[in-house]
Amino acid sequence: MLFDTHTHLDAAQFDEDREEVIARALEQGVSRMINIGFNRETIPTTMELAEKYDFIYAAVGWHPQDAVTMRPEDLDWIAELCRHDKVVAIGEIGLDYYWDTSPQDVQQSVFRQQIGLARNLQMPIVIHNRDAHADVVRILREEHAEEVGGVMHCFSGSWEIAKQCLDLGFYISFGGPITYKNAKQPKEVLSQVPLDRLLIETDSPYLTPHPFRGIRNETGYVRLVAEAAAALKGLELEELSKITFQNALNCFRFD
Ligand SMILES: [Zn+2]
Ligand SMILES: [Zn+2]
């Protein structure tokens, strides 16, 4: 019983064998997944997957890398989709100072607008944060994101930052990097995150776990992430899977 809380199964990398990738995930025990639609192209393809498979849910939002392309009517579009049964969160939203595809002030404005929308609709949010830790936390605080909560996806910050996100009521999610030998920080942070706030994900097709690093990631590999997390927490795989599954149900408010 595994829950991949962050995947991109609609990505072109899966066009040749999407059905098989999904079948392999089910064989690995992944019984629920959230596909993330993050711009004009991937929101419709995410909704198609969520409508086709009962175990695939959707998050919809505007990615910081695409911030410059968001128009006011896109916010209305996201709001309307949030009424859909299978849409469980707004995201991924946040800040990305690594890829220079949208100016930082535009990213921040688009981020703030979507936190506001999430508060209006009482939807949890999925946060993407790359090299922008201080600004992400500051904006979450200024915009009162603690009213809705959500998840810090594929968390790569320090324990200091993690603690501030936990204080705001957020869950902390880890992916492939916790399986890498030289990834000290995410392993240390994971060890300290309280068990009832821990989530796992793949972010496939990116961030492939060891020993498949270098090739395409897929949702079934969330099992490798769960194994690494279990080892770091000193738990059996089954126990870790059960806890993180329940956490995902709580985070995304499944009944
Ligand atoms: Zn992301
Ligand atoms: Zn993503």
XYZ file of C-alpha atoms and ligand atoms in Angstrom:
257
model
C 0.000 0.000 0.000
C 2.001 2.941 -1.338
C 0.938 6.481 -2.220
C 2.962 8.433 -4.804
C 1.961 11.958 -3.828
C 3.705 13.671 -6.748
C 4.041 12.307 -10.264
C 3.852 13.519 -13.864
C 2.488 10.463 -15.685
C 1.110 12.683 -18.445
C 4.658 13.706 -19.454
C 5.757 12.993 -23.039
C 8.407 10.607 -21.644
C 5.531 8.150 -21.032
C 3.797 8.477 -24.398
C 5.187 5.154 -25.665
C 4.286 2.984 -22.674
C 2.068 4.878 -20.209
C -0.297 1.918 -19.672
C 2.606 -0.386 -18.806
C 4.165 2.163 -16.462
C 0.858 2.474 -14.604
C 0.435 -1.318 -14.515
C 3.962 -1.704 -13.096
C 3.171 0.868 -10.392
C 0.100 -1.129 -9.339
C 2.196 -4.321 -9.279
C 4.648 -2.562 -6.936
C 1.773 -1.835 -4.536
C 1.185 1.793 -5.474
C -2.560 2.014 -5.031
C -2.946 5.791 -5.158
C -1.144 8.621 -6.930
C -1.509 12.344 -7.452
C -0.651 13.642 -10.903
C 0.432 17.259 -11.046
C -0.808 19.610 -13.774
C 1.193 22.823 -13.634
C 0.562 24.902 -16.781
C -1.682 25.362 -19.822
C -0.476 22.117 -21.420
C -0.257 19.750 -18.438
C -3.487 20.667 -16.635
C -5.723 19.157 -19.352
C -3.566 16.013 -19.676
C -3.582 15.614 -15.887
C -7.384 15.868 -15.809
C -7.626 13.224 -18.549
C -5.602 10.777 -16.438
C -7.622 11.540 -13.295
C -10.841 10.899 -15.189
C -9.566 7.696 -16.775
C -8.159 5.933 -13.668
C -9.983 5.832 -10.352
C -6.690 5.611 -8.379
C -5.165 8.714 -10.015
C -6.016 12.068 -8.434
C -5.038 15.536 -9.623
C -3.416 18.700 -8.350
C -3.682 21.765 -10.580
C -1.759 25.024 -10.378
C 0.730 27.285 -12.132
C 4.418 26.363 -11.810
C 6.860 29.175 -10.949
C 8.860 28.450 -14.112
C 5.706 29.204 -16.112
C 4.718 32.211 -13.995
C 5.087 34.687 -16.878
C 2.442 32.843 -18.892
C -0.329 32.960 -16.269
C -3.271 35.186 -17.176
C -6.099 36.229 -14.810
C -8.484 33.793 -16.546
C -6.101 30.937 -15.761
C -6.740 31.501 -12.058
C -10.481 31.221 -12.780
C -9.780 28.024 -14.694
C -7.909 26.536 -11.725
C -10.713 27.633 -9.375
C -13.299 25.924 -11.558
C -11.258 22.689 -11.737
C -11.002 22.642 -7.938
C -14.721 21.767 -7.878
C -13.927 18.495 -9.699
C -14.163 15.378 -7.476
C -10.660 14.188 -8.374
C -8.817 17.484 -7.772
C -7.306 17.350 -4.291
C -4.878 20.296 -4.201
C -3.618 23.458 -5.867
C -0.082 22.954 -7.122
C 2.571 22.764 -7.853
C 3.122 26.400 -6.965
C 6.078 28.174 -5.380
C 9.404 29.666 -6.365
C 12.236 28.401 -8.553
C 15.358 30.576 -8.528
C 17.467 27.893 -10.205
C 15.865 28.000 -13.645
C 15.730 31.585 -14.785
C 12.538 31.253 -16.862
C 10.340 33.792 -15.016
C 11.468 36.925 -13.137
C 11.432 36.510 -9.366
C 8.871 39.276 -8.767
C 6.471 37.652 -11.252
C 6.979 34.252 -9.599
C 6.240 35.758 -6.203
C 3.071 37.465 -7.388
C 1.755 34.299 -9.072
C 2.616 32.306 -5.934
C 0.767 34.785 -3.682
C -2.303 34.837 -5.921
C -2.559 31.048 -5.818
C -2.173 30.875 -2.036
C -5.024 33.397 -1.879
C -7.120 31.218 -4.168
C -6.364 28.134 -2.079
C -7.485 29.982 1.048
C -10.729 31.070 -0.634
C -11.437 27.510 -1.732
C -9.945 25.827 1.361
C -7.666 23.603 -0.731
C -4.261 22.302 0.416
C -1.263 23.436 -1.664
C 1.689 21.576 -3.205
C 4.842 23.675 -2.887
C 7.738 23.608 -5.366
C 10.839 25.283 -3.964
C 14.200 25.397 -5.641
C 16.956 27.620 -4.244
C 14.335 29.968 -2.773
C 13.917 28.645 0.767
C 13.796 31.948 2.671
C 11.369 33.638 0.251
C 9.086 30.591 0.118
C 8.753 30.481 3.902
C 8.329 34.251 4.152
C 5.535 34.287 1.550
C 3.797 31.257 3.077
C 3.751 33.156 6.348
C 2.722 36.531 4.903
C -0.114 34.940 2.918
C -1.319 32.822 5.866
C -0.833 29.531 4.087
C -1.160 27.812 7.471
C -4.925 28.186 6.993
C -4.832 25.525 4.267
C -1.552 23.641 4.729
C -0.269 21.155 2.204
C 3.071 19.661 1.288
C 6.632 20.807 0.653
C 7.301 18.551 -2.322
C 10.688 16.924 -2.859
C 12.087 18.867 0.052
C 15.733 19.917 -0.368
C 16.185 22.506 2.377
C 17.836 22.437 5.780
C 16.242 21.234 9.017
C 15.878 24.918 10.007
C 13.642 25.528 6.983
C 11.813 22.216 7.440
C 10.984 23.191 11.012
C 9.447 26.465 9.884
C 7.305 24.609 7.316
C 6.225 22.092 9.961
C 5.262 25.002 12.239
C 3.011 26.273 9.430
C 1.295 22.872 9.417
C 2.902 21.529 6.257
C 3.862 17.956 5.469
C 7.383 17.293 4.176
C 7.752 15.008 1.161
C 10.875 13.213 -0.032
C 11.742 11.542 -3.320
C 14.652 9.851 -5.107
C 17.438 11.980 -3.570
C 17.105 10.172 -0.196
C 18.393 7.047 -1.981
C 21.611 8.769 -3.161
C 24.788 7.965 -1.272
C 26.058 11.562 -1.202
C 22.731 13.259 -0.351
C 23.451 13.925 3.302
C 21.066 16.794 3.976
C 17.737 15.292 2.836
C 18.540 12.122 4.779
C 19.301 14.103 7.929
C 16.158 16.190 7.550
C 14.021 13.095 6.943
C 15.385 11.495 10.101
C 14.121 14.480 12.090
C 10.711 15.026 10.450
C 7.965 13.687 12.748
C 6.492 10.459 11.386
C 3.000 11.918 11.188
C 4.176 14.674 8.786
C 6.181 12.564 6.355
C 5.175 11.908 2.728
C 6.865 10.098 -0.147
C 6.819 10.742 -3.889
C 8.659 10.093 -7.134
C 8.307 13.373 -9.110
C 8.639 10.993 -12.056
C 9.903 11.171 -14.775
C 12.528 13.209 -12.867
C 14.745 12.458 -9.832
C 15.092 8.723 -10.395
C 16.101 6.800 -7.251
C 19.200 4.658 -6.957
C 19.951 2.165 -8.601
C 18.072 3.469 -11.663
C 19.536 6.963 -11.495
C 20.279 8.266 -14.991
C 17.224 6.706 -16.608
C 13.570 7.775 -16.584
C 11.850 7.669 -13.215
C 8.432 6.009 -12.846
C 5.785 5.845 -10.165
C 6.502 2.208 -9.213
C 9.931 3.321 -7.984
C 8.246 5.076 -5.049
C 8.810 1.703 -3.400
C 12.580 2.417 -3.451
C 11.928 5.791 -1.819
C 9.776 4.073 0.827
C 12.512 1.504 1.499
C 15.117 4.250 1.987
C 12.768 6.236 4.239
C 11.966 3.115 6.283
C 15.672 2.407 6.786
C 16.312 5.999 7.916
C 13.392 5.837 10.354
C 14.285 2.345 11.595
C 10.928 0.924 10.473
C 9.782 -2.014 8.370
C 8.766 -1.085 4.828
C 5.184 -2.102 5.532
C 4.895 0.143 8.565
C 6.443 3.138 6.810
C 4.113 2.613 3.831
C 1.065 2.457 6.055
C 1.990 5.619 7.954
C 2.829 7.679 4.859
C -0.326 6.459 3.108
C -2.464 7.643 6.012
C -0.520 10.938 6.097
C -1.338 11.503 2.424
C -5.025 10.843 3.097
C -4.895 13.430 5.891
C -2.843 15.997 3.968
C -5.115 15.913 0.903
C -8.275 15.469 2.984
C -9.548 12.223 1.555
C -12.598 11.057 3.507
Zn 8.479 20.506 -8.461
Zn 6.607 18.141 -10.108
